[in-house]
Amino acid sequence: METFRGKAHMPGAGAEWNLELDLDWDKKEVNVRIAGAPGHITSWPGLLVHTFDKYEVAFRTKGIPPLLTHWWHLARDKEGNLWGLIVGLPNVEGKWTTCPVVLDKVL
């Protein structure tokens, strides 16, 4: 299990949030924690759809407000950190919303 931390302005959110991500490459499990998210839920499991060894991962989270569903595509850099893109489902105008993210490895 590896843990990563960073900040991102999640698609649909009004401000930047602190993110923490636990990733178990072997079990193909991921969990996202966002302490500043609205509501009482602050942790969401991800549904892994793709891994390339322990260097690249794509997964979906469902229920993170306000857009509810986000797709994450992350890759590992030389230092072991993750960087990538978070994509929110199309908004009411049909526009896809995205944000870049960098997550530093902490464990």
Coordinates of N, CA and C in Angstrom, one line a residue:
M1 N 0.9 -1.2 0.0 CA 0.0 0.0 0.0 C 0.9 1.2 0.0
E2 N 0.6 2.2 -0.9 CA 1.3 3.5 -0.9 C 0.3 4.6 -0.6
T3 N 0.7 5.6 0.0 CA -0.1 6.8 0.3 C 0.5 8.0 -0.4
F4 N -0.4 8.8 -1.0 CA 0.0 10.0 -1.7 C -0.8 11.2 -1.3
R5 N -0.2 12.4 -1.2 CA -1.0 13.6 -0.9 C -0.7 14.7 -1.8
G6 N -1.7 15.5 -2.0 CA -1.6 16.7 -2.9 C -2.8 17.6 -2.8
K7 N -2.9 18.5 -3.7 CA -4.0 19.4 -3.8 C -4.5 19.5 -5.2
A8 N -5.8 19.7 -5.4 CA -6.4 19.8 -6.7 C -7.7 20.6 -6.6
H9 N -8.0 21.3 -7.7 CA -9.3 21.9 -7.8 C -10.2 20.9 -8.6
M10 N -10.8 20.0 -7.9 CA -11.6 19.0 -8.5 C -12.6 19.5 -9.4
P11 N -12.9 18.8 -10.5 CA -13.9 19.3 -11.4 C -15.3 19.5 -10.7
G12 N -15.8 20.6 -10.8 CA -17.1 20.9 -10.2 C -17.0 21.6 -8.8
A13 N -15.8 21.5 -8.2 CA -15.7 22.0 -6.9 C -15.4 23.5 -6.9
G14 N -15.8 24.3 -5.9 CA -15.6 25.7 -5.9 C -14.2 26.2 -5.5
A15 N -13.4 25.3 -5.0 CA -12.0 25.6 -4.5 C -11.1 24.4 -4.5
E16 N -9.9 24.7 -4.3 CA -8.9 23.6 -4.3 C -9.1 22.8 -3.0
W17 N -8.9 21.5 -3.1 CA -9.0 20.6 -1.9 C -7.7 19.8 -1.7
N18 N -7.5 19.5 -0.4 CA -6.4 18.6 0.0 C -6.9 17.2 -0.3
L19 N -6.1 16.4 -1.0 CA -6.4 15.0 -1.3 C -5.4 14.1 -0.7
E20 N -5.9 12.9 -0.3 CA -5.0 11.8 0.1 C -5.5 10.6 -0.6
L21 N -4.6 9.8 -1.2 CA -4.9 8.7 -2.0 C -4.1 7.5 -1.5
D22 N -4.8 6.4 -1.1 CA -4.2 5.1 -0.8 C -4.3 4.2 -2.0
L23 N -3.2 3.6 -2.4 CA -3.2 2.8 -3.6 C -2.4 1.5 -3.3
D24 N -3.1 0.4 -3.5 CA -2.5 -0.9 -3.4 C -2.5 -1.5 -4.8
W25 N -1.3 -1.4 -5.4 CA -1.1 -1.9 -6.8 C -1.4 -3.4 -6.9
D26 N -1.0 -4.2 -6.0 CA -1.1 -5.6 -6.1 C -2.5 -6.1 -5.9
K27 N -3.3 -5.5 -5.0 CA -4.7 -5.8 -4.8 C -5.6 -5.1 -5.8
K28 N -5.0 -4.1 -6.5 CA -5.8 -3.2 -7.4 C -6.9 -2.5 -6.6
E29 N -6.6 -1.9 -5.5 CA -7.5 -1.2 -4.7 C -7.0 0.3 -4.5
V30 N -8.0 1.2 -4.5 CA -7.6 2.6 -4.3 C -8.7 3.2 -3.4
N31 N -8.3 4.2 -2.6 CA -9.2 4.9 -1.8 C -8.8 6.4 -1.8
V32 N -9.7 7.3 -2.0 CA -9.5 8.7 -2.0 C -10.1 9.4 -0.7
R33 N -9.4 10.2 0.0 CA -9.9 10.9 1.1 C -9.8 12.4 0.8
I34 N -10.8 13.1 1.1 CA -10.9 14.6 0.9 C -11.5 15.2 2.2
A35 N -10.7 15.7 3.1 CA -11.3 16.2 4.3 C -12.2 17.4 4.1
G36 N -11.9 18.2 3.1 CA -12.7 19.4 2.9 C -13.9 19.3 2.0
A37 N -14.2 18.1 1.6 CA -15.4 17.9 0.7 C -16.7 18.2 1.5
P38 N -17.7 18.8 0.8 CA -18.9 19.1 1.5 C -19.7 17.8 1.9
G39 N -20.4 17.9 3.0 CA -21.1 16.7 3.5 C -20.4 15.9 4.5
H40 N -20.9 14.8 5.0 CA -20.3 14.1 6.1 C -19.4 13.0 5.6
I41 N -19.4 12.6 4.3 CA -18.6 11.6 3.7 C -17.2 12.2 3.2
T42 N -16.1 11.6 3.7 CA -14.8 12.2 3.3 C -13.9 11.1 2.6
S43 N -14.4 9.9 2.4 CA -13.6 8.8 1.9 C -14.4 8.1 0.8
W44 N -13.8 7.8 -0.4 CA -14.4 7.2 -1.5 C -13.5 6.1 -2.0
P45 N -14.0 4.9 -2.2 CA -13.2 3.8 -2.9 C -13.3 4.1 -4.4
G46 N -12.2 3.7 -5.0 CA -12.1 3.8 -6.5 C -12.3 2.5 -7.1
L47 N -12.8 2.5 -8.3 CA -12.9 1.3 -9.1 C -11.8 1.3 -10.2
L48 N -10.8 0.4 -9.9 CA -9.6 0.4 -10.8 C -10.1 -0.2 -12.1
V49 N -9.7 0.4 -13.2 CA -10.0 -0.1 -14.6 C -8.8 -0.5 -15.4
H50 N -7.6 0.0 -14.9 CA -6.4 -0.2 -15.7 C -5.2 0.0 -14.8
T51 N -4.2 -0.8 -14.8 CA -2.9 -0.5 -14.3 C -1.9 -1.0 -15.3
F52 N -0.8 -0.3 -15.3 CA 0.4 -0.7 -16.1 C 1.5 -0.9 -15.2
D53 N 1.7 -2.2 -14.7 CA 2.7 -2.5 -13.7 C 2.4 -1.6 -12.5
K54 N 3.4 -0.9 -12.0 CA 3.2 0.0 -10.8 C 3.5 1.4 -11.3
Y55 N 3.3 1.7 -12.5 CA 3.7 3.0 -13.1 C 2.5 3.9 -13.6
E56 N 1.4 3.3 -13.9 CA 0.2 4.0 -14.4 C -1.0 3.4 -13.9
V57 N -2.0 4.2 -13.6 CA -3.3 3.7 -13.1 C -4.4 4.6 -13.6
A58 N -5.6 3.9 -13.9 CA -6.8 4.7 -14.2 C -7.9 4.1 -13.4
F59 N -8.7 5.0 -12.8 CA -9.8 4.5 -11.9 C -10.9 5.5 -11.9
R60 N -12.1 5.1 -11.4 CA -13.2 5.9 -11.3 C -13.6 6.0 -9.8
T61 N -14.0 7.2 -9.4 CA -14.6 7.4 -8.1 C -16.1 7.9 -8.3
K62 N -16.9 7.5 -7.5 CA -18.3 7.9 -7.6 C -18.8 8.5 -6.3
G63 N -19.5 9.6 -6.3 CA -20.0 10.2 -5.1 C -19.3 11.4 -4.6
I64 N -18.2 11.7 -5.1 CA -17.5 12.9 -4.7 C -18.2 14.2 -5.2
P65 N -18.8 15.0 -4.3 CA -19.6 16.1 -4.8 C -18.7 17.2 -5.4
P66 N -19.2 18.1 -6.2 CA -20.5 18.2 -6.6 C -20.8 17.4 -7.9
L67 N -19.8 17.0 -8.7 CA -20.1 16.3 -9.9 C -20.4 14.8 -9.8
L68 N -20.1 14.3 -8.7 CA -20.4 12.9 -8.3 C -19.4 11.9 -8.9
T69 N -19.2 11.8 -10.2 CA -18.3 10.8 -10.8 C -17.1 11.5 -11.4
H70 N -16.0 10.9 -11.1 CA -14.7 11.5 -11.6 C -13.9 10.3 -12.1
W71 N -13.2 10.5 -13.2 CA -12.2 9.5 -13.8 C -10.8 10.1 -13.5
W72 N -9.9 9.2 -13.0 CA -8.5 9.6 -12.6 C -7.6 8.8 -13.5
H73 N -6.6 9.5 -14.1 CA -5.6 8.8 -14.9 C -4.2 9.4 -14.4
L74 N -3.5 8.5 -13.7 CA -2.2 8.9 -13.0 C -1.1 8.1 -13.5
A75 N 0.1 8.7 -13.5 CA 1.4 8.0 -13.8 C 2.4 8.4 -12.8
R76 N 3.4 7.5 -12.6 CA 4.4 7.7 -11.6 C 5.6 8.4 -12.2
D77 N 6.2 9.3 -11.5 CA 7.4 10.0 -12.0 C 8.7 9.2 -11.4
K78 N 9.9 9.7 -11.7 CA 11.1 9.1 -11.3 C 11.2 9.0 -9.8
E79 N 10.7 10.0 -9.1 CA 10.8 10.1 -7.6 C 9.7 9.2 -6.9
G80 N 8.8 8.6 -7.7 CA 7.7 7.8 -7.1 C 6.4 8.5 -6.8
N81 N 6.4 9.8 -7.1 CA 5.1 10.6 -7.0 C 4.2 10.3 -8.1
L82 N 3.0 10.7 -8.0 CA 2.0 10.5 -9.1 C 1.6 11.9 -9.7
W83 N 1.4 11.9 -11.0 CA 0.8 13.1 -11.6 C -0.2 12.7 -12.7
G84 N -1.1 13.5 -13.0 CA -2.1 13.2 -14.0 C -3.2 14.1 -14.1
L85 N -4.4 13.5 -14.4 CA -5.6 14.3 -14.8 C -6.8 13.7 -14.1
I86 N -7.6 14.6 -13.6 CA -8.9 14.1 -13.1 C -10.0 14.7 -14.0
V87 N -10.9 13.9 -14.5 CA -11.9 14.3 -15.4 C -13.3 14.1 -14.8
G88 N -14.1 15.1 -14.8 CA -15.5 15.0 -14.3 C -16.4 14.8 -15.5
L89 N -17.5 14.1 -15.2 CA -18.5 13.8 -16.3 C -19.0 15.2 -16.8
P90 N -19.5 15.2 -18.1 CA -20.0 16.4 -18.7 C -21.0 17.2 -17.8
N91 N -20.8 18.5 -17.7 CA -21.7 19.3 -16.9 C -23.1 19.5 -17.7
V92 N -24.0 20.3 -17.2 CA -25.3 20.5 -17.8 C -25.2 21.0 -19.2
E93 N -24.1 21.7 -19.5 CA -23.9 22.3 -20.9 C -23.2 21.3 -21.8
G94 N -22.9 20.1 -21.3 CA -22.2 19.0 -22.1 C -20.7 19.2 -22.2
K95 N -20.1 20.0 -21.3 CA -18.7 20.3 -21.4 C -18.0 19.4 -20.3
W96 N -16.9 18.7 -20.7 CA -16.1 17.9 -19.8 C -15.3 18.9 -19.0
T97 N -15.2 18.6 -17.7 CA -14.3 19.4 -16.9 C -13.2 18.6 -16.4
T98 N -12.0 19.2 -16.3 CA -10.8 18.5 -16.0 C -9.9 19.3 -15.0
C99 N -9.0 18.7 -14.3 CA -8.0 19.4 -13.6 C -6.8 18.5 -13.5
P100 N -5.6 19.2 -13.5 CA -4.3 18.4 -13.3 C -4.2 18.2 -11.8
V101 N -3.4 17.1 -11.5 CA -3.1 16.8 -10.1 C -1.7 16.2 -10.0
V102 N -1.0 16.6 -8.9 CA 0.3 16.1 -8.6 C 0.1 15.6 -7.1
L103 N 0.5 14.3 -6.9 CA 0.4 13.7 -5.6 C 1.7 13.2 -5.1
D104 N 2.2 13.7 -4.0 CA 3.5 13.3 -3.5 C 3.4 12.1 -2.7
K105 N 4.3 11.1 -2.9 CA 4.3 9.9 -2.1 C 4.8 10.2 -0.7
V106 N 4.0 9.7 0.3 CA 4.3 9.9 1.7 C 4.6 8.6 2.4
L107 N 4.0 7.5 2.0 CA 4.3 6.2 2.5 C 4.4 5.2 1.4

